[in-house]
């Protein structure tokens, strides 16, 4: 979608990848366990394994676990599979973001 255009600029600058874990806001990173901090070992991406395996339907821990699995298993073949699935997800409109989901809502917010 059009809101991803700034992310493409970040890819060109080398700050993001096309494929990788989605960027996380600092308030979420503050709550990461030591294991979950492994998610920060790679550049964030525009699309990723969690996005093509449930997207916003997944809770916080499920998404992070999928991202960690991706980091441990990343390859050109896996990236190609993620890109192929991303096209299918985008065309279907499945899992479209419509505001904070309960799985991602800040627990300190009312």
PDB file of C-alpha atoms in Angstrom:
ATOM      1  CA  UNK A   1       0.000   0.000   0.000  1.00  0.00           C
ATOM      2  CA  UNK A   2       1.004   3.644  -0.275  1.00  0.00           C
ATOM      3  CA  UNK A   3       1.956   3.858   3.395  1.00  0.00           C
ATOM      4  CA  UNK A   4       4.899   1.551   2.624  1.00  0.00           C
ATOM      5  CA  UNK A   5       6.537   4.058   0.222  1.00  0.00           C
ATOM      6  CA  UNK A   6       8.672   5.635   3.013  1.00  0.00           C
ATOM      7  CA  UNK A   7       9.883   2.128   3.861  1.00  0.00           C
ATOM      8  CA  UNK A   8      11.123   1.716   0.281  1.00  0.00           C
ATOM      9  CA  UNK A   9      13.234   4.839   0.802  1.00  0.00           C
ATOM     10  CA  UNK A  10      14.620   3.222   3.966  1.00  0.00           C
ATOM     11  CA  UNK A  11      15.481   0.095   1.943  1.00  0.00           C
ATOM     12  CA  UNK A  12      17.374   2.218  -0.583  1.00  0.00           C
ATOM     13  CA  UNK A  13      19.291   3.854   2.280  1.00  0.00           C
ATOM     14  CA  UNK A  14      20.223   0.426   3.660  1.00  0.00           C
ATOM     15  CA  UNK A  15      18.245   0.972   6.874  1.00  0.00           C
ATOM     16  CA  UNK A  16      15.664  -1.726   6.082  1.00  0.00           C
ATOM     17  CA  UNK A  17      15.386  -4.878   4.004  1.00  0.00           C
ATOM     18  CA  UNK A  18      12.573  -5.951   1.728  1.00  0.00           C
ATOM     19  CA  UNK A  19      12.216  -9.148   3.808  1.00  0.00           C
ATOM     20  CA  UNK A  20      12.749  -9.291   7.563  1.00  0.00           C
ATOM     21  CA  UNK A  21      10.893  -8.785  10.829  1.00  0.00           C
ATOM     22  CA  UNK A  22       8.634  -5.728  10.778  1.00  0.00           C
ATOM     23  CA  UNK A  23       9.991  -2.716  12.682  1.00  0.00           C
ATOM     24  CA  UNK A  24       9.017  -2.525  16.332  1.00  0.00           C
ATOM     25  CA  UNK A  25       8.253   0.570  18.375  1.00  0.00           C
ATOM     26  CA  UNK A  26      10.489   1.263  21.404  1.00  0.00           C
ATOM     27  CA  UNK A  27       7.698   0.596  23.935  1.00  0.00           C
ATOM     28  CA  UNK A  28       7.408  -2.949  22.567  1.00  0.00           C
ATOM     29  CA  UNK A  29      11.183  -3.503  22.539  1.00  0.00           C
ATOM     30  CA  UNK A  30      11.330  -2.486  26.222  1.00  0.00           C
ATOM     31  CA  UNK A  31       9.153  -5.523  27.030  1.00  0.00           C
ATOM     32  CA  UNK A  32      11.228  -8.032  25.027  1.00  0.00           C
ATOM     33  CA  UNK A  33      12.775 -10.974  26.825  1.00  0.00           C
ATOM     34  CA  UNK A  34      16.453 -11.675  26.206  1.00  0.00           C
ATOM     35  CA  UNK A  35      15.483 -14.309  23.613  1.00  0.00           C
ATOM     36  CA  UNK A  36      13.086 -11.915  21.868  1.00  0.00           C
ATOM     37  CA  UNK A  37      15.875  -9.328  21.579  1.00  0.00           C
ATOM     38  CA  UNK A  38      17.375 -11.677  18.982  1.00  0.00           C
ATOM     39  CA  UNK A  39      14.767 -10.205  16.661  1.00  0.00           C
ATOM     40  CA  UNK A  40      16.840  -7.013  16.606  1.00  0.00           C
ATOM     41  CA  UNK A  41      19.895  -8.807  15.158  1.00  0.00           C
ATOM     42  CA  UNK A  42      18.766  -8.214  11.562  1.00  0.00           C
ATOM     43  CA  UNK A  43      17.459  -5.204   9.662  1.00  0.00           C
ATOM     44  CA  UNK A  44      13.707  -4.782   9.851  1.00  0.00           C
ATOM     45  CA  UNK A  45      11.791  -5.565   6.680  1.00  0.00           C
ATOM     46  CA  UNK A  46       8.766  -4.432   4.735  1.00  0.00           C
ATOM     47  CA  UNK A  47       7.393  -7.971   4.750  1.00  0.00           C
ATOM     48  CA  UNK A  48       8.319 -11.037   6.727  1.00  0.00           C
ATOM     49  CA  UNK A  49       7.555 -14.584   7.773  1.00  0.00           C
ATOM     50  CA  UNK A  50       5.037 -13.447  10.418  1.00  0.00           C
ATOM     51  CA  UNK A  51       3.216 -11.267   7.872  1.00  0.00           C
ATOM     52  CA  UNK A  52       2.602 -14.195   5.532  1.00  0.00           C
ATOM     53  CA  UNK A  53       1.731 -16.615   8.352  1.00  0.00           C
ATOM     54  CA  UNK A  54      -1.059 -14.835  10.150  1.00  0.00           C
ATOM     55  CA  UNK A  55      -0.202 -11.145  10.100  1.00  0.00           C
ATOM     56  CA  UNK A  56      -2.376  -9.208  12.570  1.00  0.00           C
ATOM     57  CA  UNK A  57      -4.256 -12.378  13.566  1.00  0.00           C
ATOM     58  CA  UNK A  58      -1.245 -13.488  15.611  1.00  0.00           C
ATOM     59  CA  UNK A  59      -0.509 -12.463  19.157  1.00  0.00           C
ATOM     60  CA  UNK A  60       2.707 -10.727  20.171  1.00  0.00           C
ATOM     61  CA  UNK A  61       4.631 -13.883  21.129  1.00  0.00           C
ATOM     62  CA  UNK A  62       3.570 -15.818  18.020  1.00  0.00           C
ATOM     63  CA  UNK A  63       4.807 -13.048  15.736  1.00  0.00           C
ATOM     64  CA  UNK A  64       8.115 -12.785  17.543  1.00  0.00           C
ATOM     65  CA  UNK A  65       8.612 -16.567  17.443  1.00  0.00           C
ATOM     66  CA  UNK A  66       7.958 -16.582  13.695  1.00  0.00           C
ATOM     67  CA  UNK A  67      10.454 -13.739  13.278  1.00  0.00           C
ATOM     68  CA  UNK A  68      13.064 -15.646  15.301  1.00  0.00           C
ATOM     69  CA  UNK A  69      12.425 -18.763  13.204  1.00  0.00           C
ATOM     70  CA  UNK A  70      12.967 -16.665  10.074  1.00  0.00           C
ATOM     71  CA  UNK A  71      16.257 -15.294  11.423  1.00  0.00           C
ATOM     72  CA  UNK A  72      17.507 -18.820  12.188  1.00  0.00           C
ATOM     73  CA  UNK A  73      16.427 -20.178   8.777  1.00  0.00           C
ATOM     74  CA  UNK A  74      16.786 -17.234   6.401  1.00  0.00           C
ATOM     75  CA  UNK A  75      17.911 -17.930   2.873  1.00  0.00           C
ATOM     76  CA  UNK A  76      17.348 -16.620  -0.634  1.00  0.00           C
ATOM     77  CA  UNK A  77      14.822 -19.424  -1.184  1.00  0.00           C
ATOM     78  CA  UNK A  78      12.879 -18.520   1.968  1.00  0.00           C
ATOM     79  CA  UNK A  79      12.911 -14.816   1.022  1.00  0.00           C
ATOM     80  CA  UNK A  80      11.534 -15.725  -2.428  1.00  0.00           C
ATOM     81  CA  UNK A  81       8.752 -17.760  -0.769  1.00  0.00           C
ATOM     82  CA  UNK A  82       7.907 -14.841   1.530  1.00  0.00           C
ATOM     83  CA  UNK A  83       7.755 -12.438  -1.419  1.00  0.00           C
ATOM     84  CA  UNK A  84       5.488 -14.840  -3.335  1.00  0.00           C
ATOM     85  CA  UNK A  85       3.166 -15.205  -0.334  1.00  0.00           C
ATOM     86  CA  UNK A  86       3.216 -11.439   0.261  1.00  0.00           C
ATOM     87  CA  UNK A  87       1.819 -10.824  -3.213  1.00  0.00           C
ATOM     88  CA  UNK A  88      -0.980 -13.330  -2.512  1.00  0.00           C
ATOM     89  CA  UNK A  89      -1.779 -11.746   0.880  1.00  0.00           C
ATOM     90  CA  UNK A  90      -1.815  -8.214  -0.546  1.00  0.00           C
ATOM     91  CA  UNK A  91      -4.042  -9.200  -3.466  1.00  0.00           C
ATOM     92  CA  UNK A  92      -6.476 -11.022  -1.167  1.00  0.00           C
ATOM     93  CA  UNK A  93      -6.618  -8.199   1.411  1.00  0.00           C
ATOM     94  CA  UNK A  94      -6.215 -10.833   4.123  1.00  0.00           C
ATOM     95  CA  UNK A  95      -5.115  -9.504   7.521  1.00  0.00           C
ATOM     96  CA  UNK A  96      -5.296  -5.833   6.553  1.00  0.00           C
ATOM     97  CA  UNK A  97      -4.250  -3.563   9.432  1.00  0.00           C
ATOM     98  CA  UNK A  98      -7.220  -1.642  10.821  1.00  0.00           C
ATOM     99  CA  UNK A  99      -5.701  -0.074  13.935  1.00  0.00           C
ATOM    100  CA  UNK A 100      -4.069  -1.662  16.965  1.00  0.00           C
ATOM    101  CA  UNK A 101      -5.146  -5.236  17.480  1.00  0.00           C
ATOM    102  CA  UNK A 102      -5.554  -6.603  21.010  1.00  0.00           C
ATOM    103  CA  UNK A 103      -2.367  -8.614  20.481  1.00  0.00           C
ATOM    104  CA  UNK A 104      -0.337  -5.441  19.854  1.00  0.00           C
ATOM    105  CA  UNK A 105      -2.155  -2.851  21.939  1.00  0.00           C
ATOM    106  CA  UNK A 106      -0.009  -1.290  24.656  1.00  0.00           C
ATOM    107  CA  UNK A 107      -1.221  -2.807  27.950  1.00  0.00           C
ATOM    108  CA  UNK A 108      -0.716   0.574  29.651  1.00  0.00           C
ATOM    109  CA  UNK A 109      -3.260   2.259  27.353  1.00  0.00           C
ATOM    110  CA  UNK A 110      -6.891   2.433  28.552  1.00  0.00           C
TER     111      UNK A 110
END
